[in-house]
XYZ file of C-alpha atoms in Angstrom:
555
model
C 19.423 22.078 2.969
C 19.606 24.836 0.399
C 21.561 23.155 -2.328
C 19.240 19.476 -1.771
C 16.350 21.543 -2.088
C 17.667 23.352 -5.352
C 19.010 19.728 -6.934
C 15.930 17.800 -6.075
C 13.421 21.067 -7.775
C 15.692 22.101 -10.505
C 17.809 19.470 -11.340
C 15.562 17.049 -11.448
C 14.037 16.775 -15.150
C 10.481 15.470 -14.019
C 10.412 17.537 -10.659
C 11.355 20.356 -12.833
C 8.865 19.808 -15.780
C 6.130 19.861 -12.961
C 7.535 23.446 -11.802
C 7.031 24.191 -15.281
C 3.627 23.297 -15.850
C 2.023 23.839 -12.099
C 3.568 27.118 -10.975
C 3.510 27.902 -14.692
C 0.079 27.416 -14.898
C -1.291 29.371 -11.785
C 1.527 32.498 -12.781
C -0.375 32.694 -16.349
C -3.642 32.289 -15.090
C -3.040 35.009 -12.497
C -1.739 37.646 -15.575
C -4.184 36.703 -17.790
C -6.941 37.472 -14.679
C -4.912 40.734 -13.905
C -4.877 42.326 -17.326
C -8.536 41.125 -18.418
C -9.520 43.520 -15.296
C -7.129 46.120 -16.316
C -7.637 46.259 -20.101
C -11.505 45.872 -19.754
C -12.728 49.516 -20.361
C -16.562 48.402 -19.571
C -15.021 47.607 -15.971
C -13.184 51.173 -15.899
C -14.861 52.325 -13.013
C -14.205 49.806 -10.777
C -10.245 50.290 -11.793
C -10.240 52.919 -10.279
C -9.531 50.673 -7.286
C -6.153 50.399 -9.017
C -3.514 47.359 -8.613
C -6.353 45.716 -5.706
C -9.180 45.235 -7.715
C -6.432 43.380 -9.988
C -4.910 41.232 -7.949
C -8.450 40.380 -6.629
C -9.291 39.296 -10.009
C -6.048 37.514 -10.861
C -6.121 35.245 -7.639
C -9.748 34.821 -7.791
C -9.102 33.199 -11.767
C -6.391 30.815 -9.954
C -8.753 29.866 -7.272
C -11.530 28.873 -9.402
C -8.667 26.701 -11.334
C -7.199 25.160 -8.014
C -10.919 24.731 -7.068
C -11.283 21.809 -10.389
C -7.518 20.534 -9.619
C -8.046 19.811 -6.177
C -10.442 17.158 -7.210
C -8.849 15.093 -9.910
C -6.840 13.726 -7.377
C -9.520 12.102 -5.541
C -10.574 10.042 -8.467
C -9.518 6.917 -7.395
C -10.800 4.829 -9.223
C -10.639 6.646 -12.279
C -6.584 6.791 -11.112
C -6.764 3.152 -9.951
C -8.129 1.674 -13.751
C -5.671 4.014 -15.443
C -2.941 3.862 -13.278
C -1.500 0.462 -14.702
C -1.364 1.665 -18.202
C -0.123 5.519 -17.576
C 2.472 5.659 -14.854
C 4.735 6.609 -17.074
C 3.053 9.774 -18.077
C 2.695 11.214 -14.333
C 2.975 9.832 -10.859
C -0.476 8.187 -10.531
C 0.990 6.904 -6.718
C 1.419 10.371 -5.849
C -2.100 11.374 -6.008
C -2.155 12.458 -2.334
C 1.026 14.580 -2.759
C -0.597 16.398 -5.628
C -3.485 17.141 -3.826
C -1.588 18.711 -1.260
C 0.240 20.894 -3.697
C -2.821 21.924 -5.044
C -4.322 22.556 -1.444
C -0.774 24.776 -0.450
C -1.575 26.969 -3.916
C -5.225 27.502 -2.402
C -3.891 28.846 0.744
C -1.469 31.198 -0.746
C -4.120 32.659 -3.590
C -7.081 33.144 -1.067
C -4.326 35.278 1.248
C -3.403 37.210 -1.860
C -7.203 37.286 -2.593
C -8.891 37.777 0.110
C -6.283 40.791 1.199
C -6.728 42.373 -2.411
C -10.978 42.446 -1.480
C -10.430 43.840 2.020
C -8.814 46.614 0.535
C -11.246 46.885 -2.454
C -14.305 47.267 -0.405
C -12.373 49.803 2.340
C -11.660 51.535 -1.041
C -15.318 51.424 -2.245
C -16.456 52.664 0.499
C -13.490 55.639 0.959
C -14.126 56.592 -2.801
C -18.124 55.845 -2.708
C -18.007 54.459 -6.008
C -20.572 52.490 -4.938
C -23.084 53.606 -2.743
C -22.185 50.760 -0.390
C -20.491 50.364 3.295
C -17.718 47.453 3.104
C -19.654 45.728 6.093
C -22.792 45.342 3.596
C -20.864 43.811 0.746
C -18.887 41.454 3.918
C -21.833 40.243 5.462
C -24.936 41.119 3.270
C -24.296 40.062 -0.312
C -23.601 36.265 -1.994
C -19.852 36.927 -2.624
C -18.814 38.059 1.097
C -20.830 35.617 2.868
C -19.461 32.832 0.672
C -15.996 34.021 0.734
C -16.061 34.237 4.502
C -17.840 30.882 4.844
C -15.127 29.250 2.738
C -12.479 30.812 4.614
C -13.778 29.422 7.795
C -13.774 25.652 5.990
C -10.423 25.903 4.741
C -8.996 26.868 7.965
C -11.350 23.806 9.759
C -9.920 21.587 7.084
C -6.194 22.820 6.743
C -6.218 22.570 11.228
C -7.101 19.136 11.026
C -5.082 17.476 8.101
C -1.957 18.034 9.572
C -0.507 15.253 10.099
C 0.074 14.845 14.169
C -3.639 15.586 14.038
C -4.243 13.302 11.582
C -2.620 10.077 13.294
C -3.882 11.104 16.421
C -7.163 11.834 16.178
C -8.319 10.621 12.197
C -12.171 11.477 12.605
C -11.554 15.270 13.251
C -9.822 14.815 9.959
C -12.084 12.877 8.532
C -15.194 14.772 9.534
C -13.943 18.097 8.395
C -12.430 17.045 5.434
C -16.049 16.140 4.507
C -16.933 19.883 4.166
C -15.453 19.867 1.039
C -18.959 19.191 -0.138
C -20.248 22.793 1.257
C -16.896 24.575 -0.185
C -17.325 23.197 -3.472
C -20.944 24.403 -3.630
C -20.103 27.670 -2.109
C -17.565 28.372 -4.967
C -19.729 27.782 -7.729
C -21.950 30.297 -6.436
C -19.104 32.386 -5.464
C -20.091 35.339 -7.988
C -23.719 35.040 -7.567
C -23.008 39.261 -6.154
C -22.251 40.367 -8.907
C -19.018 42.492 -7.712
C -17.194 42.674 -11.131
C -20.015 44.613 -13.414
C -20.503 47.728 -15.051
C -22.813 49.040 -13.338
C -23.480 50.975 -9.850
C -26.180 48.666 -8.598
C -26.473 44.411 -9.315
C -28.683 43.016 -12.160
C -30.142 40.323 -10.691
C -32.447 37.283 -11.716
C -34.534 34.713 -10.364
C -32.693 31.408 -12.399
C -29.323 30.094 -11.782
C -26.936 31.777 -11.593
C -29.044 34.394 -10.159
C -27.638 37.038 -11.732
C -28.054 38.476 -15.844
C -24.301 38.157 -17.340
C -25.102 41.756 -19.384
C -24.281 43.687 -16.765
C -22.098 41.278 -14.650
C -18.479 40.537 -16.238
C -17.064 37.601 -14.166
C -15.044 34.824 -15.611
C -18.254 32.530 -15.045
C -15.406 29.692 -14.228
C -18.109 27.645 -12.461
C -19.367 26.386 -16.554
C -15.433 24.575 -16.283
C -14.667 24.105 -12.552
C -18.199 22.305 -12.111
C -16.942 19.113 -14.052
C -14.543 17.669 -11.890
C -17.338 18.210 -9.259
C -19.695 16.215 -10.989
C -17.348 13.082 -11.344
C -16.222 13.194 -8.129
C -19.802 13.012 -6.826
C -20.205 9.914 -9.422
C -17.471 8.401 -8.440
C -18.510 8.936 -4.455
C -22.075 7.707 -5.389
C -21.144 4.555 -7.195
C -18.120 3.440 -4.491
C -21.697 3.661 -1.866
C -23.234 1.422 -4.023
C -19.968 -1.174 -4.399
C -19.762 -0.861 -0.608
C -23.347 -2.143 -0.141
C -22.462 -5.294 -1.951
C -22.279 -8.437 0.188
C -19.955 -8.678 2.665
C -19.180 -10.504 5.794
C -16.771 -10.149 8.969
C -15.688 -14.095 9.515
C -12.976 -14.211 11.936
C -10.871 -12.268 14.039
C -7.499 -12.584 14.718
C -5.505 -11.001 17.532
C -2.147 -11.202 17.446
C 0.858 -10.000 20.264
C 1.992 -6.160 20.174
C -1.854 -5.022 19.446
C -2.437 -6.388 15.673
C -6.110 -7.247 14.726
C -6.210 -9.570 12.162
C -9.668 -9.461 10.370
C -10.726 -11.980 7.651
C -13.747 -10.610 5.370
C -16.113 -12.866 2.934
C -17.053 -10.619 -0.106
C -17.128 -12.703 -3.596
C -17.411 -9.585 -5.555
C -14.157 -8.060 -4.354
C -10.760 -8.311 -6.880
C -7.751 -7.207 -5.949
C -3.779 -7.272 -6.924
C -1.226 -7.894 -4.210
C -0.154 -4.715 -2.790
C -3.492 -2.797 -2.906
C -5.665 -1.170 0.166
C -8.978 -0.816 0.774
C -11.499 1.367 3.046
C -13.246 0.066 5.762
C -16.264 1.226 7.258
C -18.066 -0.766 10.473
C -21.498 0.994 10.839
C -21.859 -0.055 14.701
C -18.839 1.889 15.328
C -19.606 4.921 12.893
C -21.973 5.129 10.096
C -20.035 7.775 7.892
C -16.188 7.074 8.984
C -14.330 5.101 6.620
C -10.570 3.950 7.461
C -7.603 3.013 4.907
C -5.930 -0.366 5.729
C -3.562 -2.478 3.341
C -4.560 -5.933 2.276
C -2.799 -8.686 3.586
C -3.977 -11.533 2.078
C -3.101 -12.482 -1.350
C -5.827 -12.500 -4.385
C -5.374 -16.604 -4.139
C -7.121 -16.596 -0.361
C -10.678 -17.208 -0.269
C -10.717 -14.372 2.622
C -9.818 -10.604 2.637
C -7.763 -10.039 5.020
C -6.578 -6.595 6.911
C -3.896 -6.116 10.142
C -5.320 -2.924 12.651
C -2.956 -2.006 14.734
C -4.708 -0.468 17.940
C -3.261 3.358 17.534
C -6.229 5.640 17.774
C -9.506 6.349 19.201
C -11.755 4.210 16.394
C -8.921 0.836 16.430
C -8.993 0.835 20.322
C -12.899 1.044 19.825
C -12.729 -1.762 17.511
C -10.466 -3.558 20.026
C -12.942 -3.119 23.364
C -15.766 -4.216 21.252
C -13.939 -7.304 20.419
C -13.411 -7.200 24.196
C -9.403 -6.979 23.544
C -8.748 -3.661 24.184
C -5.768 -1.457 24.743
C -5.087 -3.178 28.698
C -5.634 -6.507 27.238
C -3.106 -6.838 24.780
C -0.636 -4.671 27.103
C -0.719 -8.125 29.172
C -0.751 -10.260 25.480
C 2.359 -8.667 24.798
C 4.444 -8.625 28.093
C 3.387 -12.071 28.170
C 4.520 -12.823 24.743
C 8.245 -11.099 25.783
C 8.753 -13.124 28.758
C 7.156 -15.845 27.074
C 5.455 -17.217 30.070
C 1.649 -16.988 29.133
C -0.098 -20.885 28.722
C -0.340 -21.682 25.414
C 1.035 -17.999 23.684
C 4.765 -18.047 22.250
C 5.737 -15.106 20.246
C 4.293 -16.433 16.997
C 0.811 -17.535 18.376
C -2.708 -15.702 17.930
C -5.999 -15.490 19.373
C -8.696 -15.975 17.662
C -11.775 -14.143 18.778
C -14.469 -17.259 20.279
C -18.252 -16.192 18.654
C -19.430 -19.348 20.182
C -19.101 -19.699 23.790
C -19.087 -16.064 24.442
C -21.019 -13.608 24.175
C -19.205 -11.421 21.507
C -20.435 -11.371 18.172
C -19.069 -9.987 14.639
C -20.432 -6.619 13.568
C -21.494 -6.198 9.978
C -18.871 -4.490 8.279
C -18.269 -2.723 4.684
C -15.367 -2.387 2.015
C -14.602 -0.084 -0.201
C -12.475 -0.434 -3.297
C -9.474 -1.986 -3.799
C -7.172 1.091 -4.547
C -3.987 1.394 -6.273
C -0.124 1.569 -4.762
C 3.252 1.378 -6.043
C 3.803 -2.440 -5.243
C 1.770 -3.853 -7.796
C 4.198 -3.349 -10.468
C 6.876 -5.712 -8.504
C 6.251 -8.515 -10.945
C 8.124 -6.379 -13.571
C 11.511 -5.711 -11.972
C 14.481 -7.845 -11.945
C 15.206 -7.207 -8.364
C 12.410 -6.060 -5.503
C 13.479 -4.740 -2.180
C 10.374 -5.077 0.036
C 11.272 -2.992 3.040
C 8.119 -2.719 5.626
C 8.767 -0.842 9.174
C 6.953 -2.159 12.227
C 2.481 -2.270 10.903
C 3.933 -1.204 7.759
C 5.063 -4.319 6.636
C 1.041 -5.502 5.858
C 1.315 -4.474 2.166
C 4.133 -7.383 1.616
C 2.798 -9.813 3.619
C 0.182 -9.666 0.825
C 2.901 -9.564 -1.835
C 5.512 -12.350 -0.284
C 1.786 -14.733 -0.281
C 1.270 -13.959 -4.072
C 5.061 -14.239 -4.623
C 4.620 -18.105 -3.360
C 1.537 -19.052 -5.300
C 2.977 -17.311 -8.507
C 6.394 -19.237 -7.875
C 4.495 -22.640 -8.082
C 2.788 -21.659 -11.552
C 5.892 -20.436 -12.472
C 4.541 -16.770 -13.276
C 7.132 -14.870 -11.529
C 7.337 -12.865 -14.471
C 10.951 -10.389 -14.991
C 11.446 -10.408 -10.953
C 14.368 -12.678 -10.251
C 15.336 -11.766 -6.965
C 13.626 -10.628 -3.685
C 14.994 -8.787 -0.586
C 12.671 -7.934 2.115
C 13.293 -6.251 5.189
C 11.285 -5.531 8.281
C 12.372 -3.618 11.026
C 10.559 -4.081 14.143
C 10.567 -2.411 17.993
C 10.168 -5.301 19.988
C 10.380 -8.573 19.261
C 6.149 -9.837 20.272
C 5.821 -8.033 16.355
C 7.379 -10.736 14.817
C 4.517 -12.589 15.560
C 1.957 -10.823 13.281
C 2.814 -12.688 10.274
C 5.935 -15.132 11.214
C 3.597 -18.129 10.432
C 3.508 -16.391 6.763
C 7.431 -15.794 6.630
C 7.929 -19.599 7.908
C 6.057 -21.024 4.967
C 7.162 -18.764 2.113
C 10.961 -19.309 3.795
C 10.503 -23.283 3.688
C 9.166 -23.570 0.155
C 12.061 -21.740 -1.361
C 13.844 -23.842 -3.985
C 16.330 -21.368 -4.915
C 17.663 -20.227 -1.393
C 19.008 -17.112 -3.358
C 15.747 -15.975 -5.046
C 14.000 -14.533 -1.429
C 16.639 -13.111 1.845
C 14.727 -12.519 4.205
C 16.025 -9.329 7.003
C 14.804 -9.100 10.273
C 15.786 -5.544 12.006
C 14.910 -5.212 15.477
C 15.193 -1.812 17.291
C 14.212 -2.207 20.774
C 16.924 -1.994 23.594
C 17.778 -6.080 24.342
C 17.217 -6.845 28.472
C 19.406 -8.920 30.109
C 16.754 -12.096 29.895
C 16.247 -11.583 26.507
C 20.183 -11.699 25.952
C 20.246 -15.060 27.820
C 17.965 -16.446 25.459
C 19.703 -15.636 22.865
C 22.623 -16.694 24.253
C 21.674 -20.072 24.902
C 19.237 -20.879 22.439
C 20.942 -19.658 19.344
C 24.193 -21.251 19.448
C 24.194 -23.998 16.956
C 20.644 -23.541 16.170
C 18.939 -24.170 13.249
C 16.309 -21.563 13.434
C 16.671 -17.761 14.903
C 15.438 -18.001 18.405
C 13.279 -14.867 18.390
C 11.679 -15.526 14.723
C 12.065 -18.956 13.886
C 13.389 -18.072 10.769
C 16.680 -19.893 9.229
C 17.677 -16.141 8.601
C 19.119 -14.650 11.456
C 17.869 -11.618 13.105
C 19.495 -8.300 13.509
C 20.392 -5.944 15.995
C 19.739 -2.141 15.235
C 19.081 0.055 12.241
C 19.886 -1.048 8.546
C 22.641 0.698 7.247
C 20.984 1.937 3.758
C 24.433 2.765 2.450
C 25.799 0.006 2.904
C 23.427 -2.162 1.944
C 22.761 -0.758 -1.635
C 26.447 0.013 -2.230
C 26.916 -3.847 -1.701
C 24.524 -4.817 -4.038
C 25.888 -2.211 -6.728
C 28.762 -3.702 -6.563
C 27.554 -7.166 -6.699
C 24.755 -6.704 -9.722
C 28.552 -4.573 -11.550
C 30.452 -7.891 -10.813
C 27.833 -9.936 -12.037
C 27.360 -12.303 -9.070
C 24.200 -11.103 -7.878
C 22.054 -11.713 -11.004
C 24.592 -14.707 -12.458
C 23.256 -15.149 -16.253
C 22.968 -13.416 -19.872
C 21.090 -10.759 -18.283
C 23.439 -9.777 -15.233
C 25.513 -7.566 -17.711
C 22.812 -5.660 -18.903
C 21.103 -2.841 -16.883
C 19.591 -4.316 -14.049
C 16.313 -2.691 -12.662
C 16.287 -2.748 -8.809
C 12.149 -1.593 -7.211
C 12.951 -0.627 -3.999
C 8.691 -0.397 -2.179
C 8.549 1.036 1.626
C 5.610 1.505 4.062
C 6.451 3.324 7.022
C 7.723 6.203 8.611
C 8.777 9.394 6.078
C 12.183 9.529 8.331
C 13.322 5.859 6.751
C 11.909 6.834 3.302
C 14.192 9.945 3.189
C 17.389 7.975 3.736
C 16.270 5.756 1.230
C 15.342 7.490 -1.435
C 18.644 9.382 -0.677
C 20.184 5.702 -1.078
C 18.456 4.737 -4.506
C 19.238 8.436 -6.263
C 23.285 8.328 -4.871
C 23.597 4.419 -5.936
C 21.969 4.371 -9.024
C 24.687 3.770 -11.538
C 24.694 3.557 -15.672
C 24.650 -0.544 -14.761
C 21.968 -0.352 -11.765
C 18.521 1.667 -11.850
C 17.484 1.860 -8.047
C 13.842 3.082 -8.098
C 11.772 4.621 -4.486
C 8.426 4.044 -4.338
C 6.501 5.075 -0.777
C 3.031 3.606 -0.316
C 0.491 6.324 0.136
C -2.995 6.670 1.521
């Protein structure tokens, strides 16, 4: 663990030029904050407090600097207009993953300073440099109250996002992730106390920011740290605005294994293949908002989204569409035995507005948003691997694939290999129609393979069918696929050592360009166990012939 820890932080020329410049960053800021303190002879009495009142000062710099980083992250659509053009500069699909980094550097430098002021203000109090008791400047002045308030959001906020919590029960996340708003405003008014001046006793005054800077010798960070605040809230204010735009729930969709399939009418919405979007349905709750991937294809008329029924809000969704949790239990052991009237594997209900008495909420979108697998126009060869709901993303990408393919814009991607891996077999269901059409209208039979995974431990009747129905067949008796489908877990090794070696030979890519280096894009959705063995598998493959790129779609 040690030494693939060291290689992939150190050896590792872009993870190691981030080091540089992150850790760098915070590091300088925190020396330049101690020795500012230190060296400022206005501010000697208060060093008299020694190496605490330093390291107060230091972290407190950093914080105010995480406290502007933390945000630029969240800019997405300033990261979603950009991203296209500037990928190459930093990882724009990583946006989350920065955020986080930033967030872990908050924790550490509000220990560091909020331990440094617990022993300044024992100290002041000891030494009575101040004519103050440390439980006035905690609880009676600006900078203790806000320091304490924002200690008790960051530990609401850093509770909730992990990420059991986060799967499990998304509006506790959600919800507290929303106090953001009250931390931000309580650390631009952070220093309104006044602790670092010159003087025994606070200057104040009655404007912003309440207190006269002659006496008080702060940073004054907020002028700098306020910016990123005020886009973010720009950005926040016009994606309510885009939201409000027309838009219109037509039909829903329910498919075996628990997927919702909902089809939305809203002209003003453009989108690439591979985005997401937010979705908000006011009946339900007027402030949640919930990231899905589109499934449709920007040639649909329709926007499109597949909910899997995971959580408290889905199965909401589901039992107001009166196809709740216990419903599709029986959908789906119906599907496996296939014995329901009228339901094979690959059939779907669609929800009746007519004759019933269930009717279509009003619903809102927001965005789309950015993710790695819009850029699979511009390798030679994609590998579009999806596990279980997390093959959505590609069902919007294998429909854009087919259009493209009969305008003959198919761009520098030459070859396709997509792979699903399911748990049971009702799954395949949720978009076989799709894989049926795009399978048929192949000309090429090489140009799209098609791999069907599926996990789940084969009964005995299941086996029978097999047994009977596949010999000789045309068609894979549990997909209805030409491709046949397989039993287990892919063998990532083996599969990209194969294709090495076939690209090297040149009888993978046959042509001009086969002996040139070949680009090979692998995209994933799903769980961070399968995209740790394949990342593994693109880094150990990649060869001076073969560039194997990872990409992991992030919300």
């Amino acid at each position: 663990m040690g030494e693939n820890w060291f290689q992939r932080e150190f050896l590792n020329a872009k993870r190691l030029a981030f080091n540089f410049f992150f850790y760098g960053s915070h590091f300088g800021l925190f020396a330049y904050g101690w020795y500012s303190q230190a060296a400022n002879q206005r501010l000697a009495g208060l060093n008299s407090l020694k190496w605490s009142v330093w390291s107060s000062r230091g972290a407190g710099l950093v914080l105010a600097y995480d406290g502007g980083l933390i945000l630029l992250p969240m800019l997405r659509n300033i990261i979603r207009v950009i991203r296209p053009h500037m990928t190459w500069l930093f990882p724009a699909d990583e946006n989350i993953w920065f955020h986080r980094q930033v967030a872990y550097m908050m924790a550490f430098w509000a220990m560091v300073h909020t331990t440094a002021h617990y022993v300044n203000f024992v100290n002041v109090e000891r030494t009575q440099i101040r004519k103050q008791l440390a439980l006035q400047i905690h609880y009676t002045q600006a900078g203790g109250i806000t320091g304490h308030f924002m200690l008790l959001i960051m530990v609401l906020m850093y509770s909730t996002a992990h990420q059991k919590i986060r799967k499990q029960c998304f509006e506790a996340f959600w919800y507290t992730h929303h106090l953001a708003f009250f931390f931000m405003i309580a650390i631009y008014t952070h220093a309104t106390g006044c602790f670092v001046r010159d003087s025994v006793d606070p200057d104040y005054s009655n404007v912003f920011p309440f207190y006269k800077v002659g006496h008080c010798l702060g940073y004054e960070s907020w002028r700098f740290i306020i910016w990123p605040g005020i886009i973010y809230f720009g950005e926040r204010m016009w994606r309510e605005i885009r939201a409000r735009q027309k838009t219109r729930l037509s039909k829903v969709l329910v498919h075996p294994s628990g997927a919702m399939e909902l089809r939305i009418i809203k002209p003003s919405f453009k989108y690439v293949a591979g985005q997401w979007l937010f979705i908000q349905i006011p009946e339900l709750s007027s402030f949640q908002w919930h990231p899905f991937t589109i499934t449709s294809a920007p040639e649909d008329p329709y926007v499109s989204i597949h909910i899997r029924q995971v959580g408290d809000w889905t199965e909401a969704l589901g039992e107001r569409f009166g196809v709740g949790p216990s419903v599709v239990k029986t959908m789906t052991q119906a599907a496996i035995k296939g014995k329901e009237k009228g339901l094979s594997q690959g059939d779907f209900v669609e929800i009746d507005t007519v004759s019933s008495a269930i009717t279509l909420p009003a619903v809102r979108i927001d965005g789309p948003y950015g993710a790695p697998a819009e850029d699979v126009f511009k390798a030679e060869v994609a590998m579009l691997i999806g596990a279980g709901i997390g093959v959505t993303p590609f069902a919007s990408i294998l429909k854009h694939i087919w259009y493209r393919q009969k305008r003959g814009q198919l761009g520098s991607l030459r070859r396709v290999e997509f792979f699903w891996i399911c748990r049971d077999s009702p799954s395949f269901g949720w978009f076989q129609s799709l894989l049926q059409e795009v399978e048929a209208a192949q000309a090429d039979p090489n140009f799209l393979r098609i791999n069907i995974y599926l996990t789940q431990k084969i009964g005995e009747d299941m086996l029978w069918n097999i047994a009977v129905n596949d010999a000789g067949a045309e068609y894979d008796p549990l997909t209805l696929l030409r491709t046949r489908t397989m039993f287990g877990r892919p063998d990532w090794d083996a599969i990209y050592s194969r294709m090495r070696g076939a690209i090297e030979a040149g009888s993978y890519l046959p042509g001009s360009k086969s002996q040139l280096k070949t680009k090979v894009a692998t995209y994933f959705c799903g769980p961070p166990v399968i995209a740790k063995s394949l990342k593994a598998a693109t880094t150990k493959y990649s060869s001076a012939a073969v560039d194997f790129t990872f990409a992991k779609e992030h919300f």
